[in-house]
Every structure is written in structure tokens, then in C-alpha cells.
Tab-separated table of C-alpha atoms and ligand atoms in Angstrom:
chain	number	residue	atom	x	y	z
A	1	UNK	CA	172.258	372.903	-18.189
A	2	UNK	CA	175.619	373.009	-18.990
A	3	UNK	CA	178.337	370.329	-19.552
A	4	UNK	CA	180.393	370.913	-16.011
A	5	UNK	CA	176.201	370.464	-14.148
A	6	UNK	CA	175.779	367.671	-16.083
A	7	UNK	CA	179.308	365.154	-15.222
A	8	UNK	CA	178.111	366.185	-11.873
A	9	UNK	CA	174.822	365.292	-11.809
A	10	UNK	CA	176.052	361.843	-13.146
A	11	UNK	CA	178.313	361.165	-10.977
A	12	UNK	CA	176.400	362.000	-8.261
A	13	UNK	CA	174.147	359.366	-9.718
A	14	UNK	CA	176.676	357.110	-10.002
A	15	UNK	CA	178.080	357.267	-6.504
A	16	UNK	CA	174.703	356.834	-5.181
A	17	UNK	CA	173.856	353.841	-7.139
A	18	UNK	CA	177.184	352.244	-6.628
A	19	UNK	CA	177.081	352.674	-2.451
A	20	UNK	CA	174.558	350.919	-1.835
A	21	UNK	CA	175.452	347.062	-1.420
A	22	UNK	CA	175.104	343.803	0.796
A	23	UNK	CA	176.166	344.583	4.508
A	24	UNK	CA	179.268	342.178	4.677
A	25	UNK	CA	180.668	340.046	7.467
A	26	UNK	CA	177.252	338.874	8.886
A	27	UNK	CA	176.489	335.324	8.907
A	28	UNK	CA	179.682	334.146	8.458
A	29	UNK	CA	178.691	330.734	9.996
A	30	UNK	CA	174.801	329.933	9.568
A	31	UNK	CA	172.887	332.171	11.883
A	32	UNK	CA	171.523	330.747	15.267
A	33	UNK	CA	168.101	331.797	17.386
A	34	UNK	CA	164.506	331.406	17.565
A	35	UNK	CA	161.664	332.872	15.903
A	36	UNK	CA	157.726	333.310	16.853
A	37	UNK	CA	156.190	331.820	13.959
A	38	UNK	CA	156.537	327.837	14.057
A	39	UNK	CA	154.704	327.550	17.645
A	40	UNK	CA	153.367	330.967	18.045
A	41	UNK	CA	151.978	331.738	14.833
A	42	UNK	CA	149.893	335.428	14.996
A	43	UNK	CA	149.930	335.279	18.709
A	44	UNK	CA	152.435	337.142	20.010
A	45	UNK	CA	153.249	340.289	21.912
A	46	UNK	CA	156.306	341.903	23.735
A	47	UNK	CA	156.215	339.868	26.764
A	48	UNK	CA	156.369	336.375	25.249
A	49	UNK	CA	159.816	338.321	23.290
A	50	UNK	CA	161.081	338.948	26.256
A	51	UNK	CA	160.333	335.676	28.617
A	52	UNK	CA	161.822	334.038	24.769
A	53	UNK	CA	164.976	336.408	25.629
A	54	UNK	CA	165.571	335.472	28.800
A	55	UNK	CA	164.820	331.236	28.553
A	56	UNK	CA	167.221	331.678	25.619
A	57	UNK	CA	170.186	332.914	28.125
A	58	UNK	CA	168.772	330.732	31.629
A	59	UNK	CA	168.111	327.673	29.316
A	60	UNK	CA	172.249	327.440	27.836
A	61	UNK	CA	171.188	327.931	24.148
A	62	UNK	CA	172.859	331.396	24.365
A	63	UNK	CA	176.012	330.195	25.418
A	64	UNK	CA	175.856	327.126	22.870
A	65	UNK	CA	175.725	329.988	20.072
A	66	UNK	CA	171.667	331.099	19.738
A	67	UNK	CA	172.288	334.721	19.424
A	68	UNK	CA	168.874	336.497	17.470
A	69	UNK	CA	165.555	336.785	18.945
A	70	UNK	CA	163.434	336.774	16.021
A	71	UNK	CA	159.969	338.477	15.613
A	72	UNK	CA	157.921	337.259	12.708
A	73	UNK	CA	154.242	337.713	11.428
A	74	UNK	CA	151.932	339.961	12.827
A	75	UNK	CA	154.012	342.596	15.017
A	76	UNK	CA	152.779	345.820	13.305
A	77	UNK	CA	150.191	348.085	14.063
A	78	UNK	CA	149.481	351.435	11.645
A	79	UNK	CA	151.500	353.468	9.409
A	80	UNK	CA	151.497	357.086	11.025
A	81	UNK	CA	150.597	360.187	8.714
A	82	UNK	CA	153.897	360.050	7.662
A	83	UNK	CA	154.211	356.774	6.804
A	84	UNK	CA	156.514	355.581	9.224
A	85	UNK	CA	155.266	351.356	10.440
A	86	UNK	CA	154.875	351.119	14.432
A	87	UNK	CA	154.211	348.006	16.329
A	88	UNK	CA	150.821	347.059	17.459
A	89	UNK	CA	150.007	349.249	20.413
A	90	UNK	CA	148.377	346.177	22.529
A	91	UNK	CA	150.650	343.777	22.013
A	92	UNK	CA	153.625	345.759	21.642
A	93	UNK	CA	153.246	348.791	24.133
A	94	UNK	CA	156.574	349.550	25.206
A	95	UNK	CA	157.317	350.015	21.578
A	96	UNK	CA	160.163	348.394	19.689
A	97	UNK	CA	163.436	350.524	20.599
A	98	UNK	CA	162.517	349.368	24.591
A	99	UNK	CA	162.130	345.908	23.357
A	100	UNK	CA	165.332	346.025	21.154
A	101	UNK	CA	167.315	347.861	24.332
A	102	UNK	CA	166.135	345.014	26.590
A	103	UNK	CA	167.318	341.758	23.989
A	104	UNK	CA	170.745	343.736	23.648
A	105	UNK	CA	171.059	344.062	27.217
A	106	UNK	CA	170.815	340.513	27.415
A	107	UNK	CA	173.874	339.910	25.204
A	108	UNK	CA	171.176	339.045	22.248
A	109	UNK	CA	170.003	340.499	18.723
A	110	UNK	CA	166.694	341.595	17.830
A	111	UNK	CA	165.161	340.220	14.419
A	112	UNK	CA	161.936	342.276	12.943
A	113	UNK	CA	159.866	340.658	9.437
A	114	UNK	CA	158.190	342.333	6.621
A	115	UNK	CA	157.313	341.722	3.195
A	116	UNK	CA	158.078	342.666	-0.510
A	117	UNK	CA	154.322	343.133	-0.672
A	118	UNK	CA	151.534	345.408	0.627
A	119	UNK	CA	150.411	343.311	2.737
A	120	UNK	CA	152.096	340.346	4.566
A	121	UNK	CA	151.248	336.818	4.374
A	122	UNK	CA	149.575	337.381	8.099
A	123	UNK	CA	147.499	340.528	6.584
A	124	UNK	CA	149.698	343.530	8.155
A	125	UNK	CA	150.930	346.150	6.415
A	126	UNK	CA	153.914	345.520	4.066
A	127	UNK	CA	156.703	346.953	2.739
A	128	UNK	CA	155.485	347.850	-0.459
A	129	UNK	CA	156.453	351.303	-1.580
A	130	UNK	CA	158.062	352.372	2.135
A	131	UNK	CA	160.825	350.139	1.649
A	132	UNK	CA	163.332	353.155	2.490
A	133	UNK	CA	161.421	354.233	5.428
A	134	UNK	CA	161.032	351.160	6.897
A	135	UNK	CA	164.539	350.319	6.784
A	136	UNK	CA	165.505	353.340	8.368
A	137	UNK	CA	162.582	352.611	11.117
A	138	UNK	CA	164.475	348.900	11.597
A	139	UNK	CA	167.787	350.829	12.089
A	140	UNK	CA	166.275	353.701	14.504
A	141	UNK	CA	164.957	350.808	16.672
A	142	UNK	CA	168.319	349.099	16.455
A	143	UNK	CA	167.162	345.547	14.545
A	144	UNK	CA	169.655	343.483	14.225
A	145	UNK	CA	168.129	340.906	11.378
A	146	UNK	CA	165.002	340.927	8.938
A	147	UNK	CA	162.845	338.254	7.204
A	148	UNK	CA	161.538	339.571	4.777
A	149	UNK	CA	158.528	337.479	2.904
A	150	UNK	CA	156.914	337.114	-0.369
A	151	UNK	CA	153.039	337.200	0.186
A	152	UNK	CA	151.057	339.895	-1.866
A	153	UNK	CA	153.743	340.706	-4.595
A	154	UNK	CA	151.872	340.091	-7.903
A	155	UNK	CA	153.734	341.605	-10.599
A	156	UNK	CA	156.775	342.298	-8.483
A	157	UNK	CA	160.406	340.712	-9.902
A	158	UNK	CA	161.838	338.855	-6.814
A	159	UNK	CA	165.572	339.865	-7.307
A	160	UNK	CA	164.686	343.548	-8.171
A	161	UNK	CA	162.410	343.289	-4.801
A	162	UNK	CA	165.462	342.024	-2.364
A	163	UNK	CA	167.365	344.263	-3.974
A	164	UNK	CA	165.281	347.214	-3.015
A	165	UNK	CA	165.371	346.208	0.614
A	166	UNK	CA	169.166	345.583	0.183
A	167	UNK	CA	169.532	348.800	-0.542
A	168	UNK	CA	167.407	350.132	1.770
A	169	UNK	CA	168.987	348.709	4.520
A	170	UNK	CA	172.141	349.672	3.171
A	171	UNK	CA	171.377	353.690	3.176
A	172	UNK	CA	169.643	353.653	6.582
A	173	UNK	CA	172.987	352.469	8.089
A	174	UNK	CA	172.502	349.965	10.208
A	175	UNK	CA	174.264	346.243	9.475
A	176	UNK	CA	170.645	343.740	9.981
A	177	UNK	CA	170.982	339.892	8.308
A	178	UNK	CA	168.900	340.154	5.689
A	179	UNK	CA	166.714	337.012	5.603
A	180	UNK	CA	165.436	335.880	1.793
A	181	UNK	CA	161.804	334.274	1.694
A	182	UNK	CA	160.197	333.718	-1.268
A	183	UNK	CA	160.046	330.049	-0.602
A	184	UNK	CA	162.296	329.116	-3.711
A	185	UNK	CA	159.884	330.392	-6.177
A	186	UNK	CA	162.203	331.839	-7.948
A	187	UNK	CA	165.741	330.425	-7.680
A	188	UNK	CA	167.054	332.763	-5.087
A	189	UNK	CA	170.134	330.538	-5.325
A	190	UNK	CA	170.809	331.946	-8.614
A	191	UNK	CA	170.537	335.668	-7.337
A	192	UNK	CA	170.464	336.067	-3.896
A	193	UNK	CA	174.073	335.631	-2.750
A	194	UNK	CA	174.937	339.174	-3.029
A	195	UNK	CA	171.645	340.739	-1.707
A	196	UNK	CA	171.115	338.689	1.020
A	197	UNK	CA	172.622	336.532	4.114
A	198	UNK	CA	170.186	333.502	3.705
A	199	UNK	CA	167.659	332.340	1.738
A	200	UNK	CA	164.228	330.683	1.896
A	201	UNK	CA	164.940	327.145	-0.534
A	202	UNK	CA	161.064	325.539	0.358
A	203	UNK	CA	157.729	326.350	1.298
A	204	UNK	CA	157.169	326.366	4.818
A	205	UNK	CA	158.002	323.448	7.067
A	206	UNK	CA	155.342	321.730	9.072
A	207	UNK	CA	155.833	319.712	12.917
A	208	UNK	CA	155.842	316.190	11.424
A	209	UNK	CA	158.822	313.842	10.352
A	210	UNK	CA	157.279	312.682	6.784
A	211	UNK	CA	153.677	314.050	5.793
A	212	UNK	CA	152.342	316.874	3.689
A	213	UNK	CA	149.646	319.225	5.110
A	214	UNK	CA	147.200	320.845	2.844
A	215	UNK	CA	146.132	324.090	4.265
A	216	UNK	CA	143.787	324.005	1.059
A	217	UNK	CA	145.781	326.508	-1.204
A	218	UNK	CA	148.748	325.538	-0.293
A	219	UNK	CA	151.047	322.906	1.462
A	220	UNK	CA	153.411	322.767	4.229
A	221	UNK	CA	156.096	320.133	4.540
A	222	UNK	CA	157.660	317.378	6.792
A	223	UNK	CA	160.996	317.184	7.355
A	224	UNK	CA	161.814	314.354	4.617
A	225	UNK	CA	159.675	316.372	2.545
A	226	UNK	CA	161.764	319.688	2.536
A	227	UNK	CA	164.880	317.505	2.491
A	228	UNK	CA	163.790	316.154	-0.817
A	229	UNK	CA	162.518	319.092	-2.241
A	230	UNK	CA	165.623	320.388	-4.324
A	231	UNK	CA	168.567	319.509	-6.397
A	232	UNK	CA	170.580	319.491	-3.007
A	233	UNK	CA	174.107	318.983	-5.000
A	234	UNK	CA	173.264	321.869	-7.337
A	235	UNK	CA	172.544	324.407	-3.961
A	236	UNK	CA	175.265	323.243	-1.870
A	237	UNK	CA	177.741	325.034	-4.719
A	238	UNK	CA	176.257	328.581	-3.699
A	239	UNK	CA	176.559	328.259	0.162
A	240	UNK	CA	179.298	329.752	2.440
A	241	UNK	CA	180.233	332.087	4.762
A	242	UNK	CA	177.889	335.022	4.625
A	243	UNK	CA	175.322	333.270	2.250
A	244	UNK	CA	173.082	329.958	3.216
A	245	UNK	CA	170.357	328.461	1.713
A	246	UNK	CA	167.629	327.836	4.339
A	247	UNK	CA	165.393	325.172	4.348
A	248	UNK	CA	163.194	326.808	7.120
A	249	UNK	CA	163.366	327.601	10.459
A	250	UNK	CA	163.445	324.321	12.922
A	251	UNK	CA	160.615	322.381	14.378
A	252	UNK	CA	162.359	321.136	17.149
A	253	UNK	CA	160.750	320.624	20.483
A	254	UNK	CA	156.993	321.072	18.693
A	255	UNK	CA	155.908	317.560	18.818
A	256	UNK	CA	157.730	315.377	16.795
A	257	UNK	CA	159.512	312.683	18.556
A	258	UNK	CA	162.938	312.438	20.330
A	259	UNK	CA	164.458	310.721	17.277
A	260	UNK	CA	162.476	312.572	15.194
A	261	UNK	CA	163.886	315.815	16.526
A	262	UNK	CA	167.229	314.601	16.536
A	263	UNK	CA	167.567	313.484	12.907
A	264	UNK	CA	165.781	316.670	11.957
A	265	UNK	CA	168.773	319.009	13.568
A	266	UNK	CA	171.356	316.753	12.565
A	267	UNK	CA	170.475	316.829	9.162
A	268	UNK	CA	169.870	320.831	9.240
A	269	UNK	CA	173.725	320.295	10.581
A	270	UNK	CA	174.509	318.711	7.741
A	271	UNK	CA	173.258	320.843	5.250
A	272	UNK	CA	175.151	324.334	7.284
A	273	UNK	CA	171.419	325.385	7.237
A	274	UNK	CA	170.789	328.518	9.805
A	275	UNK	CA	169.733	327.279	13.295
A	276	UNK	CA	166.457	329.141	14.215
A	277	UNK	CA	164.460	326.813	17.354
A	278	UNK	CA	160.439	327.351	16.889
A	279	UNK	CA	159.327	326.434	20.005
A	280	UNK	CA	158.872	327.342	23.162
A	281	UNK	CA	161.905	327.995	25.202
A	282	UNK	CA	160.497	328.493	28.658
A	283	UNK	CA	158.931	325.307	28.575
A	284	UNK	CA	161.761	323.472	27.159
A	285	UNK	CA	162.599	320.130	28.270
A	286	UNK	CA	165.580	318.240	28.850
A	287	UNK	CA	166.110	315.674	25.562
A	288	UNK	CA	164.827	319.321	23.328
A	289	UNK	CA	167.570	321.270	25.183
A	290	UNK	CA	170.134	318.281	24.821
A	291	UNK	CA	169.576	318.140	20.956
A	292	UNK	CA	169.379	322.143	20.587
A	293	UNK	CA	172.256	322.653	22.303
A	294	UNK	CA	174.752	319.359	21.538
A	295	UNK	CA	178.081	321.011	20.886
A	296	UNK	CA	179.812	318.290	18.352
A	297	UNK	CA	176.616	318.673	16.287
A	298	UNK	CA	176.802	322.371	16.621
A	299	UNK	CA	180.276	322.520	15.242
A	300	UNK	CA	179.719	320.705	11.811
A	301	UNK	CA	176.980	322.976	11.654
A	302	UNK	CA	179.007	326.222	12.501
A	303	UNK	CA	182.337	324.629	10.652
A	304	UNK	CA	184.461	327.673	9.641
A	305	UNK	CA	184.614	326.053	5.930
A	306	UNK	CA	181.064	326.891	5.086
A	307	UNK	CA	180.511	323.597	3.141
A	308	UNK	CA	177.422	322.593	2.836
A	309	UNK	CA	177.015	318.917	3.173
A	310	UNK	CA	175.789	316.154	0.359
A	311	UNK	CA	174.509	312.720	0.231
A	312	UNK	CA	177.107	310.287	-0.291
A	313	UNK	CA	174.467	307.553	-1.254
A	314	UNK	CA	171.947	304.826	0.286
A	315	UNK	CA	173.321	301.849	2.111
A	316	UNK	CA	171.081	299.022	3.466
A	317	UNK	CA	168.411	301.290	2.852
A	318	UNK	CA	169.922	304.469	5.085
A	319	UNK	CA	171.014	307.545	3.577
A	320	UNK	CA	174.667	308.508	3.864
A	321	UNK	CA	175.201	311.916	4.216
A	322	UNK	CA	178.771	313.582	4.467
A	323	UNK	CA	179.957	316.971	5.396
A	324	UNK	CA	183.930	318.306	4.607
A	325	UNK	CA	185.203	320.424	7.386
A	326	UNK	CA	187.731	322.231	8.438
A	327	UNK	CA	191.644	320.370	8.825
A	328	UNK	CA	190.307	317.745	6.239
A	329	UNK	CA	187.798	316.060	9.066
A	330	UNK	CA	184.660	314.922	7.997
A	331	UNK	CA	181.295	314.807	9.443
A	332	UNK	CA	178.926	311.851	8.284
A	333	UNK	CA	175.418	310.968	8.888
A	334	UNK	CA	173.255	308.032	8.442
A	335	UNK	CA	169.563	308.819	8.243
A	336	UNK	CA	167.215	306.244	8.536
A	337	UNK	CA	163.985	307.790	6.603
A	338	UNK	CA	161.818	305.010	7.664
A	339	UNK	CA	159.742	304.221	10.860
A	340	UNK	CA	161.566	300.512	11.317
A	341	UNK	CA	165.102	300.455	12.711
A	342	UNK	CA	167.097	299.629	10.146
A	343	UNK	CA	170.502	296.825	10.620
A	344	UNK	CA	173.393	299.143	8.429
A	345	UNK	CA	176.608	297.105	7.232
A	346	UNK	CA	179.081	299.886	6.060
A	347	UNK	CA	182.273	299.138	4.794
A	348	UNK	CA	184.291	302.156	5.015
A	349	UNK	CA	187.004	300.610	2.522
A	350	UNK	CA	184.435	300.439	-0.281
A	351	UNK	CA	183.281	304.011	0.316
A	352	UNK	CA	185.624	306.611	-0.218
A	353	UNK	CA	185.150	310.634	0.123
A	354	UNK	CA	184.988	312.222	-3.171
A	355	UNK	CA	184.053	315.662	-3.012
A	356	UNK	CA	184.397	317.717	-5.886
A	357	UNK	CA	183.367	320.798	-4.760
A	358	UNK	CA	185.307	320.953	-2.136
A	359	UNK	CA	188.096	319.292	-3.364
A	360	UNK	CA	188.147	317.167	-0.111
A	361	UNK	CA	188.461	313.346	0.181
A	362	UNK	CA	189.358	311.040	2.286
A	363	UNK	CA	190.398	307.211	1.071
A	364	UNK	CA	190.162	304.904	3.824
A	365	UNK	CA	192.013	302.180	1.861
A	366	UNK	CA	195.033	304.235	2.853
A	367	UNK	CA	194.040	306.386	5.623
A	368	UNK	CA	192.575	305.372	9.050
A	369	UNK	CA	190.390	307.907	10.553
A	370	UNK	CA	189.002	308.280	14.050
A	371	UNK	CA	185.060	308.128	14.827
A	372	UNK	CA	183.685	310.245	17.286
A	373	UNK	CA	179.750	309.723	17.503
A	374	UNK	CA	178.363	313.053	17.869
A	375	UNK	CA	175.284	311.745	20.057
A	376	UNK	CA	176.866	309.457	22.517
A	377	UNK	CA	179.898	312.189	22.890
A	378	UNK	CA	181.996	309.645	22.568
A	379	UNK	CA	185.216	307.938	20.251
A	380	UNK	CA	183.596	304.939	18.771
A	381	UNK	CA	186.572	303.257	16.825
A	382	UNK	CA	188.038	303.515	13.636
A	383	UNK	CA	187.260	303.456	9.527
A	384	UNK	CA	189.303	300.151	9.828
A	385	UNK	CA	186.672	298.050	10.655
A	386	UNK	CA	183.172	298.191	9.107
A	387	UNK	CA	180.510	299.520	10.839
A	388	UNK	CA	177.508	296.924	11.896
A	389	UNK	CA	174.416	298.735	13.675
A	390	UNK	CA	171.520	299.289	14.171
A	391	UNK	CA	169.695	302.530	13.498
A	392	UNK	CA	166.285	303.342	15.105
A	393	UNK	CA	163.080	304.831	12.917
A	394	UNK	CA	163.254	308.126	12.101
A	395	UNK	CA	166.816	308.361	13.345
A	396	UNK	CA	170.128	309.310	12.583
A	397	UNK	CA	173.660	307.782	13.522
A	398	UNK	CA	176.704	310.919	13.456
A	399	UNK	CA	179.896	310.847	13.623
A	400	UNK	CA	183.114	313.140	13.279
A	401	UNK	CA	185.961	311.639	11.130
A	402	UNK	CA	189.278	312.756	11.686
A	403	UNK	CA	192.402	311.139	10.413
A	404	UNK	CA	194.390	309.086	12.930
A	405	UNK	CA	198.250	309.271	12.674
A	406	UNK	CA	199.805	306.580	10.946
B	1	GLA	C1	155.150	332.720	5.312
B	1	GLA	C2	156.572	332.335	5.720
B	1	GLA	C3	156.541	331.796	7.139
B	1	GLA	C4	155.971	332.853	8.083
B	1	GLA	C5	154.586	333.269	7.614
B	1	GLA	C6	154.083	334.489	8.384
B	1	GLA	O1	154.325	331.595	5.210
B	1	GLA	O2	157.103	331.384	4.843
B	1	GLA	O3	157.838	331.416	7.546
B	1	GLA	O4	156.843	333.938	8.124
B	1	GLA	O5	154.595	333.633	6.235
B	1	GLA	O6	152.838	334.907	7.967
């Protein structure tokens, strides 16, 4: 070959290698929607999608900012001779382009899963080895976001993995969130920000406020439980627009109770963590729908800064959480971990806002800043006076801070 064949042939190499990246500008806030797995597990099919699609617009959560409908486990029938990955003909008979066409119709995005492996943790097919084609299969249909999972991959390198898919999705052409979950096995946080939109930081959650459930070979986790899991202030420095870590998708409206629920969103709030509802939204009911959709609580979750949030420390036994937003407001939240309401004295004075990440404080020796509890929709005072309450079990108490004028 001579030399003129060859500086072509390498930079035709090079221009391949170098084209494929991260789709950018998705997720610019944390994403919001539902997904199949937390109350439907393996049991799902094209009409629960679509009744999910259409209690997602009727119900308000639409308009309050859930945009993806999210398919998980346990779609897929067989590979064809080619190779190509259709849906399960039974439960998915109208095929996935008609069930794509019908979400966007609705004003909504379509979300499809796979895995790095050959087989997913449900026991369909994987990705393994058809990562290309499958991409391009997504795009065809018109899928808008993809989990992709970590079951089956022995001997596989996580990063290199993601980054196949990356890619993949990349070439086929078609801008889908890519969706990171290998459960935090191995440090995503270190890797992941420029191969994909969010990532999984814990093993899977589990409907309960503070318990562990052994499955037998492995364990799912309460919401304390996955709070506590990681080095939150270490994470929080790799979050922002267009990269989250994810602490799972929510539990919400699956059994736990009222308070339960609503210190369970608030503190996925907190922590910008994407909003994805696991339960049923045609039989929704009114307090679910009132936590799911609360606007104030919404907004610290979907501030425009990106910060995710950090514990400020433990007073009378609650844990003070704190959030930097945009135009130097603050959101804060007291979470009361235990079942017995707890009586909170907190004096604002000793307690300044010191974030160095962020580069945000607020010193209310100086500054006076206006409370607006995020629950009660309501202004509740000032950082002048120190706050005396009472906090239920398993609750939370939110507010907004922003600074009054002097
Ligand atoms: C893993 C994931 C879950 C879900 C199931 C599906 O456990 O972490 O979120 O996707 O697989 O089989």
C-alpha cells in the first residue's frame, strides 16, 4: 500500500473514532417520568404503556414536568435471522414504532432498557455483541431514552461497556438519554459523565422507608438505606446539567406512607436526583399526586444550577439538608429519620451556609432571608427568629430561603 492509501486510511480511522461522542443537551435538569419496573416488575405489555401514557397527561404529572414513559425489564421477544431485537409478540403486538408514535402523540418520550450483557437481569436477550444494531433498532423505532443494565457481564470493563453503547447510539443518529446502571459497582461517578446522562449510584431501591430486603443473593434497599449508601459530598462534585447521579427510580405511591412518601421525594429533590414515579398512575390517588406533582418541590429539584444538595449536619437529632440554587436562594430540608416526631430548635444565627463547591453561602448574622415552606405552599417567616417545631416520623420539614431586602 502506498504512503498517500495509508494517511487516508488513518484518517479515516481517526474521523471515525473521534465522531462518535455523548449526545449533548439532554438532561439538562434531572430527567422526569415513570418506569415499569418498581410496581410492575416482568409484567408488562403495550397496553399498560399506553393507559401509563395517558394517566401521565389526565393525572397533571405531564404538565408538572414528567415527560418519558419508560419501558424496563422484560419487553423483548427474539432476535430475527439477522440479528435485529423485536418486542415480545404477545405482549407487545403492535410493535414498538406504533407504541413510540402513540407516546409522542401524546406530547411524551418513549424510554426502551437493555443490558451490557447477553442476557438481562430479567433473562431476555441482551446487548452483548449487537450493541450497534440495537442502537440503530432504538433510533428506527424513535426511543427517546435507554437504561441500560449490568446483569450477565462477567469479564466485561464497565466504562469500555457504556462506552460502546455511547457510541452506538451516537452512529445510529438518534439523540436517546442514556441511562447508566451498574448499581455503583464501579464508580461510574469517576467515568460516566461524558458517556452518559445519569447514573445508577446504589443497588436497587425497595418500597419501605428504613429496612433491607434479602432477595437471598442480593439486597434491595429502603430509602434511608440508599441515602446512606455513599460518600454523598464526594458525588455531589460530579453532578450538573446533563449528568446526575441516580439513586434509583422513586417508590412513591407503592406503599409506604404519606410522610414516608413525602420525605422520600423531597430528599430525591434535594439531591437533583432524576424524577422517575414507579407506580401506578391510573390508580393514583390524591396525597401521591399532591407529592408527585408539588411545584416548589419540583423546582429545587429542576433548579437551573444543577447543584446537587448536601447535609448541612444533625440538629436535635434531624438531619439538615441544604440545596444552593439559582439567584443565591437556598432550599433546606429537615429529615426526621426516625419513627417518633421529633421537637427541632434551630437557630439560624448559629448555622450559616458554607458551601464550597458551589461557592454559595448565606450568613444569617447579617442577612435576613424569607421562608417559604414548600409543603404548606406557604411564607412561614424569617431566618430572624429560630425555628421551634415539631417534625413527624419519617418526615421532612422544606423550605425555600430567599434573601429579604434590607
Ligand atoms: C436491575 C435494575 C433494576 C431493574 C431490573 C430489571 O435489578 O437495577 O432497576 O431494571 O434489573 O430486571
Amino acid at each position: 500500500m502506498n504512503l498517500k492509501k495509508h494517511l487516508f486510511l488513518i484518517l479515516f480511522f481517526l474521523s471515525l473514532s473521534s465522531f462518535a461522542q455523548k449526545f449533548e443537551n439532554l438532561a439538562l435538569t434531572p430527567p422526569m417520568g415513570w418506569n415499569s419496573w418498581n410496581h410492575f416488575a416482568c409484567d408488562i405489555n403495550e397496553t399498560i404503556v399506553r393507559e401509563m401514557a395517558d394517566a401521565m397527561v389526565s393525572s397533571g404529572m405531564n404538565d408538572a414536568g414528567y415527560e418519558y414513559i419508560n419501558i424496563d425489564d422484560c419487553w423483548q421477544g427474539l432476535r430475527d435471522s439477522l440479528g435485529f431485537i423485536h418486542p415480545d409478540k404477545t405482549r407487545f403486538p403492535s410493535g414498538m414504532k406504533a407504541l413510540a408514535d402513540y407516546i409522542h402523540s401524546k406530547g411524551l418520550k418513549l424510554g426502551i432498557y437493555s443490558d451490557a450483557g447477553w442476557k438481562t437481569c430479567g433473562g431476555c436477550s441482551g446487548s452483548r455483541g449487537y450493541e450497534y444494531q440495537d442502537a440503530l433498532q432504538y433510533a428506527k423505532w424513535g426511543i427517546d431514552y435507554l437504561k441500560y443494565d449490568w446483569c450477565n457481564t462477567t469479564g466485561l470493563n464497565a466504562e469500555g461497556a457504556y462506552l460502546t453503547i455511547r457510541d452506538a447510539i451516537y452512529q445510529a443518529g438518534r439523540p436517546m438519554v442514556l441511562s447508566i446502571c451498574e448499581w455503583g459497582d464501579n464508580q461510574p461517578w469517576e467515568w460516566a459523565k461524558d458517556i452518559g446522562h445519569l447514573w445508577r449510584t446504589t443497588g436497587d431501591i425497595y418500597n419501605c422507608f428504613d429496612c433491607v430486603y434479602d432477595h437471598g443473593t442480593w439486597n434491595s434497599w429502603g430509602v434511608l438505606q440508599i441515602l446512606d449508601m455513599r460518600d454523598n459530598s464526594m458525588l455531589r462534585k460530579v453532578a450538573g446539567p446533563g449528568h446526575w447521579n441516580d439513586p434509583d427510580m422513586m417508590e412513591v405511591g407503592n406503599g409506604m406512607s404519606v410522610n414516608e412518601d413525602r420525605a422520600h421525594f423531597s430528599m430525591w429533590c434535594m439531591l437533583a436526583a432524576p424524577l422517575i414515579a414507579g407506580n401506578d398512575l391510573r390508580k393514583i390517588n390524591l396525597p401521591t399526586l399532591e407529592i408527585l406533582t408539588n411545584p416548589h418541590a419540583i423546582a429545587i429539584n429542576q433548579d437551573a444550577l444543577g447543584i446537587q444538595g448536601y447535609k448541612h449536619g444533625v440538629v436535635s437529632n434531624v438531619d439538615v439538608w441544604v440545596k444552593p440554587l439559582i439567584n443565591n436562594e437556598f432550599a433546606v430540608c429537615f429529615l426526621n429519620r426516625s419513627v417518633e416526631p421529633a421537637s427541632i430548635v434551630f437557630d439560624w444565627k448559629n448555622n450559616p451556609f458554607n458551601d464550597e463547591y458551589s461557592q454559595q453561602s448565606a450568613n444569617f448574622d447579617m442577612e435576613v432571608y424569607a421562608l417559604f415552606n414548600i409543603w404548606e405552599s406557604k411564607s412561614d417567616g424569617n431566618t430572624q427568629k429560630s425555628l421551634k417545631t415539631v417534625i413527624p416520623g419519617h418526615d421532612v420539614l422544606m423550605y425555600r430561603l430567599k434573601k429579604s431586602k434590607n
